[in-house]
XYZ file of C-alpha atoms in Angstrom:
773
model
C 11.896 -11.060 1.524
C 11.332 -8.230 -0.954
C 8.099 -7.893 -2.872
C 10.168 -7.315 -6.011
C 13.719 -8.353 -6.499
C 13.838 -6.304 -9.678
C 11.506 -4.528 -12.070
C 12.259 -4.893 -15.770
C 10.685 -3.301 -18.812
C 10.648 -5.872 -21.627
C 9.263 -6.202 -25.140
C 8.926 -2.508 -25.797
C 10.440 -0.065 -28.184
C 12.799 1.364 -25.629
C 14.504 -1.379 -23.700
C 14.777 -1.904 -19.966
C 13.773 0.202 -17.002
C 16.679 1.657 -15.048
C 16.707 1.084 -11.290
C 16.765 3.988 -8.872
C 16.912 3.481 -5.149
C 16.101 6.817 -3.544
C 13.322 9.234 -4.440
C 10.600 10.907 -2.452
C 7.645 8.516 -2.311
C 4.388 9.437 -3.977
C 2.023 11.356 -1.737
C 4.894 12.538 0.440
C 5.013 16.117 1.760
C 8.200 18.107 2.208
C 8.573 21.416 3.986
C 10.489 24.331 2.514
C 9.936 26.647 5.429
C 12.182 29.439 6.699
C 14.008 28.524 9.902
C 16.054 31.680 10.355
C 13.259 33.689 12.018
C 13.603 31.843 15.322
C 11.300 32.693 18.214
C 12.001 30.130 20.961
C 14.666 27.711 22.165
C 14.698 24.852 24.697
C 17.114 22.116 25.775
C 16.310 18.543 26.690
C 17.388 14.955 26.155
C 20.797 15.903 24.798
C 19.314 18.135 22.120
C 18.576 21.782 21.526
C 15.148 22.566 20.090
C 14.494 25.741 18.146
C 11.189 27.038 16.792
C 9.999 29.475 14.180
C 6.316 30.323 13.961
C 5.751 27.466 11.496
C 8.145 24.670 12.466
C 10.616 23.256 14.980
C 13.993 21.638 14.488
C 16.139 19.571 16.810
C 19.911 19.845 16.965
C 21.599 16.745 18.407
C 24.453 18.158 20.435
C 26.567 14.966 20.345
C 26.308 14.238 16.612
C 25.539 17.630 15.096
C 22.558 16.178 13.218
C 19.532 18.342 12.490
C 15.986 16.963 12.437
C 12.993 18.947 11.177
C 9.743 18.728 13.123
C 6.814 20.124 11.137
C 3.188 19.572 10.231
C 4.483 17.110 7.632
C 5.713 14.668 10.286
C 4.744 15.521 13.866
C 3.132 18.875 14.564
C -0.578 19.594 14.366
C -0.510 23.303 13.624
C 1.364 26.497 12.815
C 1.435 29.774 14.686
C 3.920 28.537 17.273
C 4.522 30.833 20.236
C 7.065 28.875 22.234
C 8.738 25.694 23.470
C 9.139 24.134 26.903
C 10.861 20.952 28.096
C 9.590 18.616 30.803
C 12.532 16.787 32.318
C 10.484 14.212 34.241
C 8.831 12.821 31.118
C 11.470 13.698 28.519
C 8.766 15.644 26.707
C 8.832 18.755 24.517
C 5.849 21.082 24.640
C 5.077 23.114 21.519
C 2.446 25.748 22.211
C 0.508 27.914 19.803
C -1.206 31.276 19.404
C -4.628 29.612 19.083
C -4.336 27.564 22.298
C -3.210 24.363 20.620
C -0.630 22.235 22.420
C 1.577 19.469 21.001
C 3.448 17.011 23.226
C 6.499 15.334 21.661
C 7.906 12.359 23.528
C 10.509 10.167 21.860
C 9.241 9.365 18.379
C 5.606 9.964 19.360
C 3.568 13.124 19.201
C 0.258 13.925 20.866
C -2.036 16.856 20.337
C -4.005 18.455 23.150
C -6.527 20.728 21.531
C -8.634 21.279 24.649
C -7.948 25.002 24.915
C -8.326 25.611 21.181
C -11.657 23.743 21.116
C -12.977 25.280 24.334
C -15.970 27.584 24.420
C -13.884 30.327 26.032
C -14.366 33.623 24.237
C -11.394 35.867 23.649
C -7.683 35.237 23.435
C -6.898 31.505 23.787
C -3.210 31.795 22.975
C -0.563 30.195 25.209
C 2.169 32.663 26.224
C 4.206 30.897 28.896
C 4.782 27.522 30.556
C 5.992 26.682 34.062
C 6.896 23.070 34.931
C 6.420 21.376 38.290
C 7.080 17.660 38.115
C 4.803 16.209 35.453
C 2.425 19.162 35.651
C 2.530 22.195 33.388
C 1.078 25.580 34.241
C 0.090 27.219 30.969
C -0.116 31.010 30.914
C -2.877 31.828 28.445
C -4.579 34.864 27.026
C -7.419 34.454 29.535
C -5.720 32.996 32.616
C -3.957 29.785 33.667
C -4.572 26.171 32.646
C -3.109 23.334 34.730
C -2.237 20.253 32.645
C -1.311 16.747 33.794
C 1.300 15.850 31.168
C 1.603 12.208 32.204
C -2.102 11.634 31.633
C -2.337 14.266 28.881
C -5.384 15.924 30.370
C -6.444 19.343 31.597
C -6.835 19.410 35.372
C -8.085 22.941 36.059
C -8.687 26.343 34.455
C -8.193 29.523 36.476
C -9.523 32.974 35.615
C -7.357 35.018 37.948
C -8.307 38.613 37.107
C -10.529 40.797 39.308
C -14.026 39.295 39.543
C -12.840 36.386 37.396
C -11.952 38.579 34.429
C -9.567 37.440 31.730
C -5.930 38.550 31.866
C -3.047 37.539 29.604
C -0.479 35.576 31.610
C 3.031 36.124 30.237
C 5.010 34.323 32.932
C 4.495 31.981 35.906
C 6.708 30.859 38.764
C 6.316 29.365 42.255
C 8.271 30.538 45.309
C 7.706 30.107 49.031
C 4.444 28.208 48.387
C 3.035 31.086 46.359
C 2.198 31.217 42.666
C 3.236 34.371 40.828
C 1.619 35.252 37.478
C 2.998 38.151 35.442
C 0.200 39.587 33.316
C -0.606 42.548 31.153
C -2.680 43.863 34.074
C -0.296 43.423 36.996
C 1.321 40.717 39.124
C -1.245 38.263 40.524
C -0.411 35.889 43.358
C -2.102 33.058 45.195
C -1.165 30.427 47.750
C -0.079 27.271 45.966
C -1.933 25.339 48.683
C -5.217 27.207 48.339
C -8.138 24.746 48.284
C -9.749 26.287 45.211
C -7.451 28.146 42.848
C -10.246 28.221 40.279
C -11.984 30.782 42.509
C -10.853 34.283 41.569
C -11.069 35.234 45.244
C -7.969 33.077 45.805
C -5.951 35.527 43.722
C -4.810 39.067 44.499
C -2.947 41.708 42.550
C 0.175 42.963 44.305
C 0.304 46.695 44.637
C 3.370 47.060 46.911
C 5.629 48.288 44.120
C 6.252 51.629 42.400
C 2.720 52.973 41.764
C 3.283 53.539 38.072
C 4.031 49.820 37.655
C 1.378 48.204 39.821
C -1.026 47.593 36.932
C 1.644 46.251 34.632
C 2.228 45.217 31.994
C 4.727 42.587 33.076
C 6.168 40.397 30.317
C 7.910 37.779 32.501
C 8.546 36.536 36.020
C 11.097 33.980 37.216
C 12.655 32.588 40.374
C 16.431 32.812 40.771
C 17.731 31.446 44.075
C 15.939 33.295 46.869
C 14.586 36.043 44.651
C 11.717 36.703 42.294
C 12.632 38.584 39.123
C 9.793 40.564 37.559
C 10.138 42.616 34.384
C 7.985 45.687 33.836
C 7.481 46.266 30.113
C 7.607 49.961 29.365
C 5.622 51.488 26.539
C 8.859 53.160 25.488
C 11.601 51.123 23.817
C 14.700 50.483 25.889
C 12.940 51.578 29.067
C 11.981 48.425 30.979
C 12.452 48.021 34.730
C 13.587 44.754 36.319
C 12.145 44.413 39.825
C 13.524 42.101 42.511
C 11.549 40.548 45.345
C 13.542 38.817 48.090
C 12.920 37.442 51.583
C 12.271 40.962 52.816
C 9.112 40.884 50.650
C 9.994 44.280 49.202
C 10.296 45.119 45.522
C 13.528 46.810 44.438
C 14.802 48.018 41.094
C 17.801 46.180 39.664
C 19.863 49.126 38.441
C 22.217 47.322 35.963
C 19.205 46.450 33.799
C 17.229 49.625 34.393
C 16.167 51.319 31.182
C 16.887 48.350 28.911
C 14.461 46.279 26.849
C 14.486 42.955 28.719
C 12.915 40.545 26.218
C 12.430 37.680 28.704
C 13.961 35.965 31.745
C 15.395 32.466 31.328
C 16.653 30.624 34.412
C 18.972 27.672 33.758
C 17.838 24.125 34.492
C 20.146 23.955 37.523
C 18.803 27.262 38.847
C 22.258 28.841 38.966
C 22.020 31.377 36.155
C 19.556 33.699 34.467
C 19.930 34.732 30.831
C 18.421 38.081 29.855
C 18.342 38.887 26.120
C 18.079 42.480 24.977
C 17.591 44.127 21.617
C 21.239 43.790 20.555
C 23.003 41.750 23.248
C 22.534 39.016 25.846
C 23.608 38.987 29.502
C 24.162 36.110 31.947
C 23.957 36.543 35.744
C 24.551 34.163 38.650
C 22.250 33.693 41.654
C 23.818 36.748 43.278
C 22.926 38.743 40.155
C 26.568 39.248 39.295
C 27.196 39.430 35.582
C 29.219 36.407 34.438
C 29.480 37.170 30.732
C 27.584 38.662 27.855
C 27.170 38.161 24.126
C 27.468 41.268 21.967
C 27.830 39.620 18.559
C 28.299 36.500 16.423
C 28.593 35.621 12.738
C 29.990 39.137 12.218
C 26.731 40.770 13.232
C 24.889 41.943 16.311
C 22.487 39.537 18.003
C 18.762 39.890 17.416
C 17.549 37.472 20.110
C 13.956 36.481 20.765
C 15.018 34.082 23.523
C 18.287 32.782 24.969
C 19.043 29.985 27.442
C 22.037 28.712 29.401
C 22.954 25.353 27.858
C 24.242 22.356 29.790
C 27.489 22.825 27.847
C 27.859 26.332 29.286
C 27.061 28.092 26.004
C 24.396 30.629 25.148
C 21.754 28.993 22.971
C 19.877 31.730 21.165
C 16.705 31.854 19.100
C 17.779 34.679 16.817
C 15.295 36.366 14.500
C 17.904 36.699 11.733
C 20.199 33.678 12.106
C 17.938 30.964 13.527
C 19.570 28.909 16.272
C 22.913 30.289 17.433
C 25.430 28.719 19.790
C 27.023 31.724 21.469
C 30.348 31.323 23.205
C 30.354 34.750 24.841
C 31.487 38.172 23.683
C 31.606 38.152 19.847
C 31.976 34.440 19.232
C 29.243 32.119 17.994
C 27.853 30.223 15.021
C 24.486 29.812 13.383
C 22.848 26.382 13.152
C 19.825 26.173 10.903
C 18.211 23.708 8.461
C 18.456 24.620 4.829
C 15.540 26.694 3.619
C 14.620 30.070 2.169
C 15.417 33.059 4.359
C 11.798 34.228 4.474
C 8.244 32.940 4.116
C 7.045 35.162 1.282
C 6.309 33.312 -1.979
C 4.263 35.502 -4.301
C 5.124 33.817 -7.620
C 7.082 30.664 -8.457
C 8.482 29.045 -11.597
C 10.076 25.619 -11.978
C 11.975 24.095 -14.894
C 14.133 20.969 -14.980
C 14.482 20.675 -11.211
C 15.151 24.394 -10.616
C 12.637 26.508 -8.681
C 12.688 30.306 -8.383
C 10.462 32.252 -5.986
C 9.561 35.943 -5.916
C 8.847 37.542 -2.563
C 7.526 41.053 -3.174
C 4.090 42.502 -3.542
C 2.290 45.810 -3.798
C -0.429 47.574 -1.865
C -4.043 47.600 -2.996
C -3.423 50.739 -5.025
C -0.318 49.143 -6.584
C 2.205 51.273 -4.761
C 5.299 49.695 -3.221
C 5.200 47.968 0.147
C 9.037 47.793 0.046
C 9.410 44.086 0.750
C 13.143 43.431 0.446
C 13.271 39.665 0.950
C 14.772 39.279 -2.529
C 14.633 36.038 -4.531
C 14.614 32.454 -3.247
C 15.801 29.576 -5.448
C 15.988 25.817 -4.992
C 17.897 23.083 -6.844
C 19.484 19.755 -5.927
C 17.823 19.911 -2.516
C 19.482 23.214 -1.574
C 17.790 26.563 -0.975
C 19.498 29.925 -1.416
C 18.228 33.462 -1.068
C 19.623 36.598 -2.655
C 18.693 39.770 -0.792
C 20.292 43.044 0.217
C 22.043 41.410 3.194
C 24.092 38.944 1.155
C 24.141 40.326 -2.392
C 25.863 43.696 -2.927
C 24.354 43.943 -6.422
C 20.920 44.363 -4.848
C 21.954 47.429 -2.839
C 21.807 50.911 -4.274
C 20.783 49.849 -7.752
C 18.809 53.033 -8.416
C 19.700 56.670 -7.945
C 18.066 56.804 -4.525
C 20.431 54.269 -2.973
C 17.568 51.945 -2.032
C 17.895 48.175 -2.098
C 15.953 46.249 -4.717
C 12.443 45.664 -3.412
C 9.103 44.064 -4.274
C 10.220 41.263 -6.583
C 6.938 40.488 -8.364
C 7.623 37.547 -10.669
C 10.263 35.043 -11.748
C 10.872 33.005 -14.892
C 13.299 30.158 -15.551
C 14.487 29.769 -19.130
C 13.061 26.417 -20.359
C 15.825 26.094 -22.931
C 18.548 26.858 -20.377
C 17.437 26.255 -16.745
C 20.734 27.729 -15.516
C 19.347 31.123 -16.581
C 16.490 32.966 -14.878
C 15.019 36.437 -14.471
C 13.247 38.252 -11.653
C 10.935 41.228 -12.186
C 10.779 44.010 -9.594
C 8.394 46.887 -9.040
C 11.147 49.486 -9.018
C 14.378 48.235 -10.569
C 13.384 46.435 -13.743
C 14.774 42.903 -14.144
C 17.483 40.975 -12.345
C 19.203 38.275 -14.391
C 20.582 35.067 -12.830
C 23.116 32.621 -14.188
C 23.782 29.383 -12.300
C 21.640 30.815 -9.475
C 23.915 33.851 -9.139
C 22.632 37.394 -9.890
C 24.779 38.804 -12.670
C 23.168 42.084 -13.760
C 20.215 44.441 -13.688
C 18.235 44.972 -16.865
C 16.826 48.497 -16.888
C 16.430 51.567 -19.075
C 20.182 51.877 -19.601
C 20.606 48.486 -21.315
C 17.151 47.497 -22.598
C 13.840 48.809 -23.895
C 12.418 48.928 -20.364
C 11.088 52.364 -19.415
C 10.661 54.313 -16.192
C 7.140 55.170 -15.117
C 5.496 58.281 -16.538
C 5.146 61.261 -14.218
C 6.988 59.429 -11.459
C 10.474 58.756 -10.169
C 12.877 59.124 -13.119
C 14.475 55.708 -12.632
C 11.557 53.683 -11.248
C 10.917 50.785 -13.616
C 7.831 48.732 -12.783
C 7.946 45.171 -14.112
C 5.433 42.651 -12.819
C 5.073 39.758 -15.274
C 7.501 37.384 -17.005
C 7.090 34.379 -19.309
C 9.156 32.584 -21.939
C 7.451 31.560 -25.166
C 8.074 28.310 -27.053
C 10.886 29.913 -29.060
C 12.729 31.055 -25.927
C 11.845 34.752 -26.112
C 11.251 36.438 -22.732
C 8.037 38.486 -22.530
C 7.834 41.229 -19.903
C 5.088 43.543 -18.679
C 6.378 47.082 -18.139
C 3.688 48.962 -16.227
C 3.077 52.710 -16.038
C 4.204 53.385 -19.627
C 2.300 53.214 -22.953
C 4.471 50.371 -24.307
C 3.278 47.974 -21.611
C 4.651 44.838 -23.314
C 8.337 44.191 -23.981
C 10.190 41.166 -25.337
C 13.808 40.094 -25.040
C 14.471 37.867 -28.018
C 16.799 34.908 -28.275
C 18.984 37.128 -30.481
C 19.485 39.537 -27.589
C 17.241 42.225 -29.108
C 14.644 44.215 -27.166
C 11.305 45.144 -28.774
C 8.363 47.174 -27.468
C 4.632 46.882 -28.093
C 2.089 49.671 -27.529
C -1.632 48.822 -27.510
C -2.473 52.495 -28.041
C -5.771 54.087 -27.142
C -7.407 50.747 -26.311
C -6.021 51.077 -22.755
C -7.543 54.540 -22.349
C -4.506 55.734 -20.434
C -4.587 52.903 -17.881
C -1.125 51.354 -18.146
C -1.353 49.115 -15.068
C -0.440 45.521 -16.025
C 0.861 42.523 -14.118
C 1.200 38.808 -15.011
C 1.753 37.680 -18.611
C 1.311 34.215 -20.176
C 2.849 33.477 -23.593
C 0.476 30.851 -24.998
C 1.454 28.117 -27.442
C -0.538 29.724 -30.284
C 1.501 32.921 -30.025
C -1.025 34.988 -28.102
C 0.098 36.838 -25.005
C -2.384 37.077 -22.113
C -1.857 40.008 -19.744
C -3.664 40.601 -16.456
C -4.912 44.148 -15.880
C -5.212 44.488 -12.077
C -7.807 46.296 -10.010
C -10.841 44.992 -11.865
C -9.771 45.706 -15.438
C -9.900 42.192 -16.872
C -7.424 40.948 -19.471
C -5.456 42.229 -22.434
C -4.714 39.739 -25.238
C -1.958 40.514 -27.742
C -1.206 38.757 -31.041
C 1.940 39.625 -33.009
C 0.748 37.352 -35.860
C 4.071 35.532 -35.878
C 5.974 38.633 -36.939
C 7.603 39.694 -33.708
C 9.649 42.422 -35.386
C 6.747 43.906 -37.379
C 4.213 45.833 -35.315
C 2.044 46.778 -38.288
C 0.028 43.552 -38.131
C -0.310 43.373 -34.335
C -3.729 42.841 -32.754
C -4.953 43.706 -29.254
C -8.211 42.931 -27.501
C -9.561 43.701 -24.047
C -11.567 41.000 -22.296
C -14.091 41.758 -19.578
C -17.279 40.343 -18.049
C -19.580 41.452 -20.878
C -21.064 38.840 -23.205
C -19.276 38.957 -26.534
C -16.275 40.696 -24.969
C -14.894 37.823 -22.934
C -17.789 36.831 -20.696
C -15.583 36.564 -17.614
C -17.384 35.840 -14.330
C -15.628 38.932 -12.961
C -13.189 41.536 -14.177
C -11.037 40.965 -11.067
C -8.508 38.530 -12.566
C -5.764 37.017 -10.398
C -4.298 34.124 -12.402
C -4.037 32.717 -15.934
C -2.705 29.366 -17.201
C -2.691 27.483 -20.518
C -3.335 23.741 -20.423
C -2.013 20.898 -22.582
C -4.831 21.327 -25.103
C -4.204 25.039 -25.605
C -7.218 26.085 -23.554
C -6.747 29.107 -21.289
C -7.923 28.935 -17.675
C -8.550 32.194 -15.851
C -8.854 32.627 -12.069
C -11.048 35.462 -10.806
C -12.620 36.498 -7.522
C -15.691 34.530 -8.632
C -14.065 31.239 -9.539
C -12.638 29.826 -12.755
C -13.523 30.416 -16.394
C -12.076 28.705 -19.468
C -11.486 29.984 -22.997
C -11.997 26.733 -24.895
C -11.307 28.332 -28.316
C -8.751 31.072 -27.631
C -7.759 31.098 -31.306
C -11.165 32.695 -32.006
C -10.505 35.817 -29.949
C -9.485 37.889 -32.962
C -12.155 36.384 -35.203
C -15.864 37.083 -35.577
C -17.258 34.007 -33.823
C -18.139 33.444 -30.179
C -15.055 33.037 -28.012
C -16.411 33.928 -24.572
C -15.063 32.124 -21.513
C -17.228 29.424 -19.998
C -17.580 28.425 -16.379
C -17.520 24.736 -15.587
C -20.600 23.048 -14.190
C -20.064 20.251 -11.692
C -22.464 17.981 -9.880
C -22.058 17.773 -6.140
C -24.458 16.123 -3.706
C -27.057 15.883 -6.467
C -26.856 19.622 -7.222
C -25.377 21.278 -10.293
C -23.146 24.229 -9.469
C -20.328 26.299 -10.903
C -16.770 25.216 -10.122
C -15.398 27.307 -7.245
C -17.988 30.006 -7.887
C -17.503 31.703 -4.519
C -13.705 31.425 -4.376
C -10.991 33.903 -5.273
C -8.619 31.857 -7.429
C -5.084 33.114 -6.866
C -3.076 30.448 -8.723
C -3.553 27.810 -11.435
C -0.943 25.233 -12.493
C -1.317 22.406 -15.034
C 0.391 19.067 -14.372
C 1.633 16.421 -16.806
C -1.781 14.736 -16.941
C -3.450 18.067 -17.868
C -5.096 18.231 -14.453
C -5.435 21.618 -12.807
C -4.053 22.530 -9.400
C -6.073 25.537 -8.256
C -5.037 27.737 -5.329
C -7.521 29.953 -3.528
C -7.333 32.955 -1.279
C -9.002 31.321 1.729
C -9.832 27.673 0.990
C -6.563 25.914 0.224
C -5.807 23.920 -2.936
C -8.078 21.958 -5.271
C -6.913 19.349 -7.789
C -9.486 18.897 -10.542
C -9.573 16.617 -13.559
C -8.408 17.733 -16.992
C -11.892 18.994 -17.870
C -12.454 20.462 -14.400
C -15.624 18.468 -13.792
C -14.240 16.216 -11.073
C -12.538 17.189 -7.837
C -9.713 14.707 -7.294
C -8.103 16.118 -4.150
C -8.337 19.065 -1.827
C -5.674 20.193 0.613
C -6.252 22.617 3.480
C -4.402 23.447 6.683
C -6.785 21.082 8.505
C -6.230 17.936 6.395
C -2.650 18.445 5.206
C 0.675 19.948 6.267
C -0.175 23.226 4.516
C 0.588 26.048 6.980
C -2.192 28.246 5.614
C -5.272 28.150 3.393
C -4.161 31.395 1.720
C -2.400 30.127 -1.415
C -0.248 32.693 -3.209
C 1.387 30.591 -5.936
C 1.769 27.065 -7.337
C 4.600 25.602 -9.414
C 5.181 22.063 -10.663
C 8.474 20.292 -11.315
C 7.397 18.371 -14.383
C 10.233 15.864 -14.195
C 9.488 14.632 -10.660
C 5.831 15.588 -10.283
C 6.643 17.667 -7.204
C 3.980 20.342 -6.686
C 5.138 23.426 -4.768
C 2.527 25.453 -2.889
C 3.369 29.001 -1.869
C 1.351 30.273 1.090
C 1.398 33.356 3.265
C 3.347 31.297 5.844
C 5.862 29.589 3.562
C 6.297 26.841 0.969
C 5.326 23.155 1.131
C 5.627 20.586 -1.651
C 3.669 17.436 -2.415
C 4.893 14.507 -4.518
C 2.098 14.090 -7.035
C 1.362 11.056 -9.215
C 1.693 12.915 -12.551
C 4.814 14.029 -14.405
C 5.466 15.607 -17.778
C 5.340 13.082 -20.596
C 8.408 12.369 -22.710
C 8.469 12.653 -26.499
C 9.477 9.004 -26.764
C 9.952 6.079 -24.409
C 13.729 6.002 -24.093
C 14.681 6.139 -20.420
C 12.091 4.961 -17.919
C 12.601 4.359 -14.195
C 10.839 2.358 -11.496
C 10.908 3.184 -7.817
C 11.170 2.050 -5.186
C 13.146 -0.870 -6.586
C 13.495 -3.343 -5.049
C 10.260 -3.025 -3.115
C 10.659 -4.218 0.456
C 8.074 -6.472 2.053
C 7.030 -3.746 4.494
C 6.383 -1.205 1.734
C 2.794 0.053 1.815
C 2.811 2.888 -0.704
C 2.486 2.900 -4.483
C 5.182 2.023 -7.013
C 5.887 4.571 -9.742
C 7.034 4.031 -13.323
C 8.339 7.333 -14.708
C 9.891 8.690 -17.891
C 6.996 7.615 -20.138
C 5.234 9.195 -23.064
C 2.035 10.937 -21.953
C -0.977 8.627 -21.565
C 1.027 5.438 -22.159
C -0.610 2.046 -21.610
C 1.160 0.114 -18.860
C 0.821 -3.615 -18.207
C 2.441 -5.503 -15.340
C 2.885 -9.265 -15.526
C 4.509 -11.964 -13.459
C 7.592 -13.756 -14.744
C 5.368 -16.269 -16.565
C 3.650 -13.481 -18.497
C 0.323 -13.562 -16.652
C -1.348 -10.117 -16.496
C -1.314 -8.729 -12.960
C -2.269 -5.066 -13.388
C -2.889 -2.505 -16.103
C -3.230 1.258 -16.072
C -2.655 4.431 -18.108
C 0.109 6.839 -17.203
C -0.702 10.233 -15.731
C 1.395 12.341 -18.018
C 4.757 10.619 -17.951
C 4.221 8.554 -14.800
C 2.206 5.427 -14.097
C 1.283 4.354 -10.590
C 0.891 0.747 -9.447
C -0.547 0.184 -5.952
C 1.209 -3.187 -5.682
C -2.023 -5.130 -6.115
C -3.637 -7.253 -8.789
C -6.711 -6.158 -10.716
C -8.906 -7.471 -7.891
C -7.182 -5.231 -5.341
C -5.264 -8.058 -3.659
C -1.645 -7.509 -2.646
C 0.628 -9.440 -4.978
C 3.029 -12.131 -3.837
C 6.793 -11.631 -3.608
C 8.735 -12.307 -6.761
C 9.924 -10.777 -10.024
C 7.537 -8.723 -12.164
C 7.776 -7.308 -15.656
C 6.540 -3.884 -16.696
C 5.522 -3.401 -20.346
C 4.703 0.005 -21.777
C 3.310 1.157 -25.113
C 2.485 4.736 -26.102
C -0.340 5.638 -28.433
């Protein structure tokens, strides 16, 4: 029987609560990771599994359904290096660069962190897996680890190099009662029946092969019928040598694959075929090493395989580094199968308005020269990701006189008055305008006030910061020119602003924040603090403009450091600044152009009985303010902190160890105010978290409750959304008895489904009453 049959909002100024049946629950994580950069593929249990470095997905061959497998629901880590399937146990092995190992069996997942936690010094990564029954031989960066998968325990560890030295094992196979290990230092063998394989004396390096190859490196070894296949990895591209070892116990070159880059060797489950992927094609051979077929293309492009296997359906199943999972049908036929997501992991800046999220992907070097990242712009709406880059958007190719594709997209901004419109700023091409998530034009020196850099390329326009003000004007930073600030007004007019000699010839600028009081806050990178600009409400009259530089000197800003990385304005008009020495707040920013004290203040917090400065030792890379005026703070190395509105209380902290975050290096944060979804950009991709605060409404006119009805097995909170900020919420039973009361966080109130004493309430009908201030 449901806990609530319905939830009604009665006796208020705005009528009843509408019922909605499907939204992401509070506290839920969702991945927005790229799945197109596939590195490994495996088949088992009627499904094909495909991995990127950060996640896995399963493709059900019978139904065509796709299931994501990530840190948000099953995996323990990121940095995946490969997949392997154990037929005996119906178990998928996911192995990692740090030695971690996840075992997925049915709907259960188990982590074996023995190698990662071991005291072994050096490379603990897992590079290969060989199955024998319910045992797995793991080829690691130091040797071989034998694992009993049924009991989920490590049986033995073997250091197989000379005198017990560490060698990286890239492939393992067993043939004629001998174990073969392909390593970076040669081919090592041992009798599978040796009494003590942990003794290095049980192992020997084979030298009966061409002398130049005896010491490796070998990137893979496999058994096909009555032969051992061993691939010598040449230091030169397209120059590998595939060696064959048969019953004659003599190594021979396999001439059809001589001089090609053989990425790996993948023998089919029935032992009848071997698939060998190369740089731009894939070949399949039978046990007699006769070529059966090959794949030279699919999806109108050449293959870029990282691994390929022979599927039980006879198809090539490819982990392609451009198209994700591909089902190849031979020759030029095939199709890509991939979960929806951005094409790449880069997420340098993000902006979200009314359910639309835009993501910039570019960056610059330490000296603010281009790194030529051409991943383009990602955008997300209605649950669907798209990416515009040079591969799928002709407009982004050859936009300047040098015929280069648009690169290093530095910032994005969604128009708050028209979320169907957005802009992206690039460090070479000026602005790119979007309409309905489609790029429609470049904005550059030919059609705007934007200017090319001084003493540089004649058409190189460096834009790095974007923000819309409350009136809908778009403010832009235009670096490398004296007029470093530009605005695109709602009337379609472009205006320029020149601080003059105050910059002392240093025209390097990046992010810009258009504050509610009309001030514009501009970051000056490379340890140059902040520039604040006030147009005094006369945007078209530069005679009354004011500029001020802020630094770490008392009376001139009082910043904890001049290395500024992020700026945000909160709901009270206070300006929060992230530096490489924590956070500082301008509590009275309106005083900056006056004569009184306006210096930034650091926030003192009490922790473990000690008073200290908030995040004093952290580099703060991102700050976002939610509907309850709380601050989400991203750091360079320590994950994300959620602090109270005044910053004095830490409410939550997310790291890669206690959350699905793929990395502690946070690059950007954006909040969907309507849903409370918080998007975290990291160096390994984007994750989002359903927070308990939303933007408050101007009046209580259309509230919602979810889940509704609440089922009897529901254990999470119940949310009431669409409220005025800081509304008082009371929940009663049908007789009017008070059950629970709270105050909304921004526009959302959260009820844990208990009474005021913390006891779970009985099933029945409950009323929700709301009053704003």
